Each structure stands twice: as structure tokens, then as C-alpha cells.
Coordinates of C-alpha atoms in Angstrom, one line a residue:
X1 CA 30.5 42.2 53.8
X2 CA 26.9 40.5 53.9
X3 CA 26.3 37.3 56.9
X4 CA 23.4 35.9 55.2
X5 CA 19.7 36.4 55.8
X6 CA 18.3 36.3 59.2
X7 CA 16.1 33.5 60.1
X8 CA 12.8 34.4 60.7
X9 CA 12.2 33.7 64.6
X10 CA 9.6 31.5 66.9
X11 CA 7.0 34.0 68.4
X12 CA 7.2 34.1 72.3
X13 CA 6.5 35.9 75.4
X14 CA 9.1 38.4 76.7
X15 CA 11.0 37.7 80.1
X16 CA 13.4 40.6 81.3
X17 CA 16.4 38.8 82.8
X18 CA 17.9 42.2 84.6
X19 CA 18.1 44.6 82.0
X20 CA 18.4 41.7 79.2
X21 CA 14.9 40.8 77.1
X22 CA 14.7 37.3 76.3
X23 CA 12.0 36.5 73.5
X24 CA 9.3 38.2 71.5
X25 CA 11.8 39.0 68.6
X26 CA 14.7 40.0 71.2
X27 CA 18.3 39.2 70.1
X28 CA 19.5 36.3 71.0
X29 CA 21.4 36.5 74.1
X30 CA 24.7 34.5 75.1
X31 CA 25.1 33.1 78.6
X32 CA 27.6 31.7 80.3
X33 CA 28.2 30.1 83.7
X34 CA 30.8 30.4 86.2
X35 CA 33.6 27.9 86.7
X36 CA 34.6 29.6 90.3
X37 CA 33.2 28.4 93.5
X38 CA 30.4 31.6 93.8
X39 CA 31.1 31.7 98.1
X40 CA 34.6 32.9 96.9
X41 CA 33.3 36.2 95.9
X42 CA 36.3 37.9 94.3
X43 CA 37.1 34.7 92.3
X44 CA 33.5 34.7 90.8
X45 CA 33.0 38.7 90.1
X46 CA 37.1 38.3 88.3
X47 CA 35.6 35.6 86.5
X48 CA 32.3 37.4 85.6
X49 CA 34.1 41.0 84.5
X50 CA 35.9 38.8 81.8
X51 CA 32.9 37.2 80.8
X52 CA 31.4 40.5 80.4
X53 CA 34.8 41.9 78.7
X54 CA 34.2 39.4 76.1
X55 CA 30.3 39.9 75.1
X56 CA 28.9 37.8 77.7
X57 CA 25.3 39.1 78.4
X58 CA 23.9 37.0 81.5
X59 CA 25.7 34.9 83.6
X60 CA 24.8 32.0 85.3
X61 CA 26.5 30.9 89.3
X62 CA 26.2 27.8 91.3
X63 CA 24.4 27.8 94.4
X64 CA 25.2 24.5 95.9
X65 CA 25.2 25.3 99.5
X66 CA 24.6 28.0 102.0
X67 CA 27.9 29.5 102.1
X68 CA 27.6 30.0 98.1
X69 CA 23.7 31.8 98.9
X70 CA 25.8 34.0 101.5
X71 CA 27.6 35.5 98.8
X72 CA 25.3 36.1 96.4
X73 CA 23.9 39.8 97.5
X74 CA 28.0 41.1 96.9
X75 CA 28.3 38.9 93.7
X76 CA 25.1 40.3 92.7
X77 CA 25.8 44.3 93.6
X78 CA 28.8 43.9 92.1
X79 CA 28.5 42.3 89.2
X80 CA 28.1 43.9 85.6
X81 CA 25.6 41.3 84.4
X82 CA 22.8 39.9 85.2
X83 CA 22.9 37.2 87.5
X84 CA 21.3 33.9 87.2
X85 CA 21.5 31.3 90.6
X86 CA 21.4 27.9 89.6
X87 CA 19.7 25.6 92.0
X88 CA 19.3 21.8 92.5
X89 CA 17.8 19.8 95.0
X90 CA 16.0 22.2 97.5
X91 CA 14.2 24.9 97.4
X92 CA 15.4 26.6 100.2
X93 CA 18.3 27.7 98.2
X94 CA 16.6 29.2 95.8
X95 CA 14.7 30.8 98.1
X96 CA 17.6 32.3 99.8
X97 CA 19.0 33.7 95.9
X98 CA 15.8 35.3 95.4
X99 CA 16.1 37.3 98.6
X100 CA 19.8 37.8 97.3
X101 CA 18.7 39.7 94.5
X102 CA 19.2 37.3 91.6
X103 CA 17.8 38.3 88.2
X104 CA 16.8 35.1 87.4
X105 CA 16.5 31.0 89.5
X106 CA 17.0 28.5 87.5
X107 CA 15.3 25.4 89.1
X108 CA 15.9 21.6 88.1
X109 CA 12.9 19.5 87.8
X110 CA 15.0 16.5 87.5
X111 CA 16.0 16.6 90.6
X112 CA 13.6 18.7 92.8
X113 CA 10.8 16.9 94.3
X114 CA 8.9 19.5 96.7
X115 CA 5.9 20.2 95.6
X116 CA 5.3 22.8 98.8
X117 CA 9.1 24.3 98.4
X118 CA 8.4 25.1 94.4
X119 CA 4.9 27.1 95.6
X120 CA 6.6 29.3 97.9
X121 CA 10.0 29.5 95.3
X122 CA 7.1 30.9 92.7
X123 CA 5.1 33.2 95.4
X124 CA 8.7 34.9 96.0
X125 CA 9.4 35.2 92.1
X126 CA 6.1 36.6 91.7
X127 CA 6.1 39.2 94.5
X128 CA 9.5 40.4 93.5
X129 CA 9.3 40.3 89.6
X130 CA 12.2 37.9 88.8
X131 CA 11.8 35.2 85.8
X132 CA 12.4 31.4 86.6
X133 CA 14.1 28.9 84.2
X134 CA 12.6 25.4 84.2
X135 CA 15.9 23.6 83.0
X136 CA 15.7 20.0 82.5
X137 CA 19.1 18.1 81.5
X138 CA 19.4 14.0 80.5
X139 CA 21.5 12.9 83.3
X140 CA 18.6 14.5 85.7
X141 CA 15.8 13.3 84.1
X142 CA 17.1 9.7 83.2
X143 CA 17.4 8.8 86.9
X144 CA 13.9 8.7 86.9
X145 CA 13.7 6.6 83.8
X146 CA 16.9 5.0 82.8
X147 CA 15.2 2.9 80.0
X148 CA 14.5 6.2 77.7
X149 CA 15.7 6.1 74.7
X150 CA 16.4 9.1 72.6
X151 CA 12.9 9.6 71.1
X152 CA 11.7 8.7 74.9
X153 CA 14.3 10.9 76.6
X154 CA 13.1 14.2 74.5
X155 CA 9.7 13.2 75.3
X156 CA 10.3 12.8 78.7
X157 CA 12.0 16.3 79.1
X158 CA 9.3 17.8 77.8
X159 CA 6.4 16.3 79.3
X160 CA 8.4 16.6 83.0
X161 CA 8.6 20.4 81.6
X162 CA 5.2 20.8 80.6
X163 CA 3.6 19.5 83.6
X164 CA 5.9 22.2 85.7
X165 CA 4.7 24.9 83.7
X166 CA 1.2 23.9 84.4
X167 CA 1.8 23.9 87.9
X168 CA 3.1 27.1 87.7
X169 CA 0.5 28.6 85.8
X170 CA -2.3 27.5 88.3
X171 CA -0.4 29.7 90.9
X172 CA -0.7 32.5 88.7
X173 CA 2.7 32.6 87.7
X174 CA 4.1 32.6 84.0
X175 CA 6.9 34.6 83.8
X176 CA 9.1 31.6 83.0
X177 CA 11.9 30.4 80.5
X178 CA 12.4 26.7 79.9
X179 CA 15.4 24.6 78.9
X180 CA 15.9 20.6 77.7
X181 CA 19.6 19.5 76.9
X182 CA 20.8 16.1 76.3
X183 CA 24.5 15.7 76.1
X184 CA 23.9 13.9 72.6
X185 CA 22.4 16.0 69.8
X186 CA 19.7 14.0 68.3
X187 CA 17.4 14.0 71.5
X188 CA 18.5 17.8 72.0
X189 CA 17.1 19.0 69.1
X190 CA 14.3 16.6 68.8
X191 CA 13.2 18.2 72.6
X192 CA 13.2 21.9 71.3
X193 CA 11.2 20.8 68.5
X194 CA 8.6 19.5 71.0
X195 CA 8.9 22.2 73.6
X196 CA 8.5 25.0 70.4
X197 CA 5.0 23.2 69.6
X198 CA 4.1 22.8 73.2
X199 CA 4.7 26.8 74.3
X200 CA 4.8 29.8 73.6
X201 CA 7.6 30.9 76.3
X202 CA 11.4 31.7 75.3
X203 CA 13.6 28.9 75.2
X204 CA 17.5 28.7 76.7
X205 CA 18.9 26.7 74.2
X206 CA 22.1 24.6 74.2
X207 CA 23.9 21.5 75.1
X208 CA 25.0 19.9 78.2
X209 CA 28.2 18.5 78.8
X210 CA 29.5 19.4 75.6
X211 CA 33.0 18.2 76.4
X212 CA 36.4 19.8 75.6
X213 CA 36.8 22.7 73.3
X214 CA 36.9 20.6 69.8
X215 CA 34.0 18.5 70.8
X216 CA 31.8 21.5 72.3
X217 CA 32.1 23.7 69.5
X218 CA 31.0 20.8 66.8
X219 CA 28.0 19.8 68.8
X220 CA 26.9 23.1 70.0
X221 CA 27.1 24.0 66.4
X222 CA 25.1 21.3 65.2
X223 CA 22.4 22.0 68.1
X224 CA 22.5 25.8 67.9
X225 CA 23.1 26.0 64.3
X226 CA 19.9 23.2 63.3
X227 CA 17.4 25.3 65.8
X228 CA 18.3 28.9 65.4
X229 CA 17.8 28.8 61.7
X230 CA 14.4 26.8 62.3
X231 CA 13.6 30.0 64.7
X232 CA 14.1 28.5 68.1
X233 CA 16.4 30.0 70.4
X234 CA 15.9 32.6 72.4
X235 CA 19.2 32.9 74.8
X236 CA 22.0 30.8 74.4
X237 CA 24.7 28.7 76.1
X238 CA 27.7 27.0 74.7
X239 CA 28.8 24.6 77.5
X240 CA 32.4 23.3 77.7
X241 CA 35.2 21.9 79.7
X242 CA 37.5 24.9 80.0
X243 CA 37.8 29.0 80.2
X244 CA 33.9 29.9 80.0
X245 CA 35.2 33.2 77.8
X246 CA 35.8 30.0 75.1
X247 CA 31.8 29.6 75.4
X248 CA 31.0 33.3 74.8
X249 CA 33.4 33.4 72.0
X250 CA 31.4 30.4 70.3
X251 CA 28.1 31.5 71.0
X252 CA 29.0 35.1 68.9
X253 CA 30.2 33.1 66.1
X254 CA 27.3 30.8 65.9
X255 CA 25.0 33.6 65.8
X256 CA 27.2 36.0 63.8
X257 CA 27.6 33.1 60.9
X258 CA 23.7 32.6 61.1
X259 CA 23.4 36.4 60.6
X260 CA 21.3 36.8 64.2
X261 CA 24.2 39.4 65.2
X262 CA 26.5 42.4 63.9
X263 CA 29.7 40.6 63.2
X264 CA 32.6 42.8 64.6
X265 CA 36.3 42.2 64.0
X266 CA 38.3 40.6 61.5
X267 CA 36.6 37.5 60.1
X268 CA 38.9 34.9 58.6
X269 CA 38.6 33.1 55.2
X270 CA 41.2 30.0 53.9
X271 CA 41.3 27.4 51.9
X272 CA 41.9 24.1 53.1
X273 CA 45.5 23.9 51.2
X274 CA 45.9 21.2 48.9
X275 CA 48.6 20.0 46.2
X276 CA 48.1 23.2 44.1
X277 CA 49.0 25.3 46.7
X278 CA 52.6 26.6 46.9
X279 CA 53.0 29.0 49.6
X280 CA 52.6 27.5 53.2
X281 CA 49.2 28.7 54.0
X282 CA 48.9 27.4 56.8
X283 CA 51.8 28.9 58.8
X284 CA 50.5 32.4 56.7
X285 CA 47.2 32.1 58.6
X286 CA 48.3 31.1 62.0
X287 CA 50.6 33.9 61.8
X288 CA 47.9 36.2 60.9
X289 CA 45.6 35.2 63.3
X290 CA 48.6 36.0 66.3
X291 CA 49.3 39.4 64.8
X292 CA 45.4 40.3 63.9
X293 CA 45.1 44.0 64.7
X294 CA 42.1 44.7 67.5
X295 CA 39.6 45.7 65.1
X296 CA 35.9 46.3 66.0
X297 CA 34.5 47.1 62.7
X298 CA 33.4 43.8 60.6
X299 CA 35.9 43.0 58.4
X300 CA 36.3 39.5 55.9
X301 CA 39.4 38.7 55.1
X302 CA 40.2 35.8 53.1
X303 CA 43.8 34.0 52.5
X304 CA 43.8 32.0 49.5
X305 CA 46.6 29.4 48.1
X306 CA 46.4 29.0 44.9
X307 CA 45.0 30.4 41.2
X308 CA 42.4 28.1 40.9
X309 CA 39.6 29.0 44.0
X310 CA 42.2 32.0 45.1
X311 CA 41.4 35.4 43.2
X312 CA 37.9 35.1 43.0
X313 CA 37.4 34.0 47.3
X314 CA 40.0 37.1 47.4
X315 CA 37.8 39.3 45.4
X316 CA 34.3 38.6 47.8
X317 CA 36.0 39.7 50.4
X318 CA 36.6 43.0 52.2
X319 CA 40.8 42.0 51.8
X320 CA 42.5 39.6 50.5
X321 CA 45.5 37.5 49.5
X322 CA 46.1 35.1 46.1
X323 CA 48.9 33.0 46.9
X324 CA 51.3 32.1 44.2
X325 CA 54.8 30.7 44.1
X326 CA 56.9 33.4 45.4
X327 CA 54.2 36.1 45.2
X328 CA 50.6 37.0 46.2
X329 CA 48.2 39.1 44.9
X330 CA 46.6 41.7 47.1
X331 CA 43.0 42.4 46.7
X332 CA 40.7 45.7 48.1
X333 CA 37.1 45.8 47.6
X334 CA 37.1 43.2 44.7
X335 CA 40.0 44.9 43.2
X336 CA 43.5 44.3 42.4
X337 CA 45.6 46.2 44.4
X338 CA 48.9 45.0 44.0
X339 CA 51.5 41.9 43.3
X340 CA 53.6 40.9 46.7
X341 CA 56.7 38.9 47.5
X342 CA 55.5 36.0 49.4
X343 CA 57.9 37.2 52.4
X344 CA 56.1 40.5 52.3
X345 CA 52.3 39.0 52.2
X346 CA 51.7 39.4 56.0
X347 CA 52.8 42.7 56.5
X348 CA 51.1 43.7 53.1
X349 CA 47.9 42.6 54.4
X350 CA 48.1 43.6 58.0
X351 CA 48.9 47.0 56.6
X352 CA 45.8 47.5 54.3
X353 CA 43.4 45.9 57.3
X354 CA 44.8 49.1 59.1
X355 CA 44.8 51.0 56.7
X356 CA 40.8 50.2 56.0
X357 CA 40.0 50.7 59.4
X358 CA 41.3 53.8 59.8
X359 CA 39.4 55.2 57.5

């Protein structure tokens, strides 16, 4: 089924993070960050492999102390994904990360106050051909100006970033990615709009400290959906408190729904149910998700619970069922296939999914 028209993208420079190109019209890439202590190289690599299997394209690891920097060479060597070193407070660790072979280094202008150290990082990154991300967030920036309101916060994040961009360019370094994340939706969107107007650098888009799964999904969808629909954003991270694999899945869903990424696997659309529904549709959908065949090809399946919207929605999907009292009608490619007893609806639908994907 159609996923909608692709939104025009903002034109930017291209930055290469390992084998992944960011900006310049290249596909929007999905990032995540490990939750392990990087010094535990085995655990970190295990998590990176899980992220790669879920479709992550770039991974970031925390480097808060020398033992984490010491583990980086092995992590970089054995990682299936380009590794970005996340650096705060001290530029010495950024130097070690570059020496370890990191594919990109993130520096936080909100908590690094070492102009000479930053110059050393810029020189070494330029020598090695490694890009840098200047990434500010509301927590670290607020420490420099605690009375900043939403509008002021967005302007402050952008002003600090552009000061750093200017300093880097004066050193002859232009291989940059920028990010400006707040923990609230409105200032985050405003900051990225300002950044998009201020430069032609690729932007890493997300919202910081987005919360548990439900809250993070909502806040991330608002920020990423709004900005990507405006053509702003070249690589994304969904930030949530939990297994980072969920970040990758949600990020891919957002890109797919916007038509910015080919859809893969089964996509379920189902009605919210109401007083017209005469089957246990909630249980039916939950059981379908639990028993979902492992399908790589894009496939939209409609599970509808009444005769008002059901037949039309089911016809618009690749496969669909429109359930009534004690039975349902199975549709395939818009055509009615057969009437099925309620007790057999799920089995019939799963068999149709398997049959369609075998062709």
C-alpha cells in the first residue's frame, strides 16, 4: 500500500559517519545509544549487535572516564555499526576516542569550557577525517542561564551552537553535525527550526530525556514528525527510558509513516472499537500481534470491528477482516474473499498473510 508522499528535504552538506552518509539528500538514518558501561566491552558489543539486528544504523556509546576510553578500540573494531563516542566535560577523552578509531565524536558545548582542548580535538578530527557533532541539551545549557524561558532557551541553544560552529570553521573544520535537544516539545521544535535557518549543516534530531515508553513515543512522534514533515532532520534518535532496541523500532515507525523509509513487515490498522462492535476486537488484535508471522515484505492488514467503517478500511488494505456478530468477512486486495466464523477469523487471516507473502 502507499505510504504517502515523501516530504521535501532541507538541503545540507554531507557528513560521513563510517559507511553512513548523513545529509545531502541521503536517507534519514536511525541512531541509538547503548545503556551499558562502555568499559564492559562484551556487554556493550552484545547490545550493539541487538541494535544492529533491529535496524539501527549508527550507535553512540558513553565515554565518561578513562576506563571507558580504554575499551573503545575493541568496541570500535568489533562493532557492526559505526561507533560515536559521547563526550562531556573533558576534551582529553575526545582525543582518546579519536585515537581509538571512533567514527564520530559528540561534544557538548554546554559543559565543555576548554577552547585550547577543543582546538586540539578539531585538529585531530580533521587529520583523521572524522566528523564531530556539537550537541547541546536543555539541561546543560540551562546551567549557563537558569532563567531562560522556552523561546529564550531555543535561542540560547542555537546561539551557543553557532558560536562553536564559527570557532570550528575558523580552524578550518567543517565536517559537523548539530543537535539542540530540550526535554519539552515546543522549545525543541523551535530550536531546530532556528538551526535550519542558520546553517546548511546536517541535523541530528530528537528530544532529550523523553521519558518511559508511552511518553517517549508521543513526544518523539511530535518532535520528529513535525520537523521531518518540514524537511528538517538528517539522522534521528528516539530517547526513552528502557531497552534501546525500542528506540530503533519507534524511529523506524516514524520514518515509515512519513514515507521517508520503505515499510517492511506487517502493519496493522484497526478500529478503536465502539458500541457498534460485536466481537472482542481488542483481544483479536492483541492475539494477531502475538502470533504475527515473520514477514519482511511490506504488508498492511486491517482488523475492523463493525459494518460502518469496516468494509471500506478492509478493502483499502492488502488484507483485511470486517467483523460482525459471530462472523467476519475476509478481504484481499480490495476484493471480498469469503465469510468466516468469528472463532476462525484469526486463523484465516494469518493463513492469508502467509499465502500472500509466499507468492
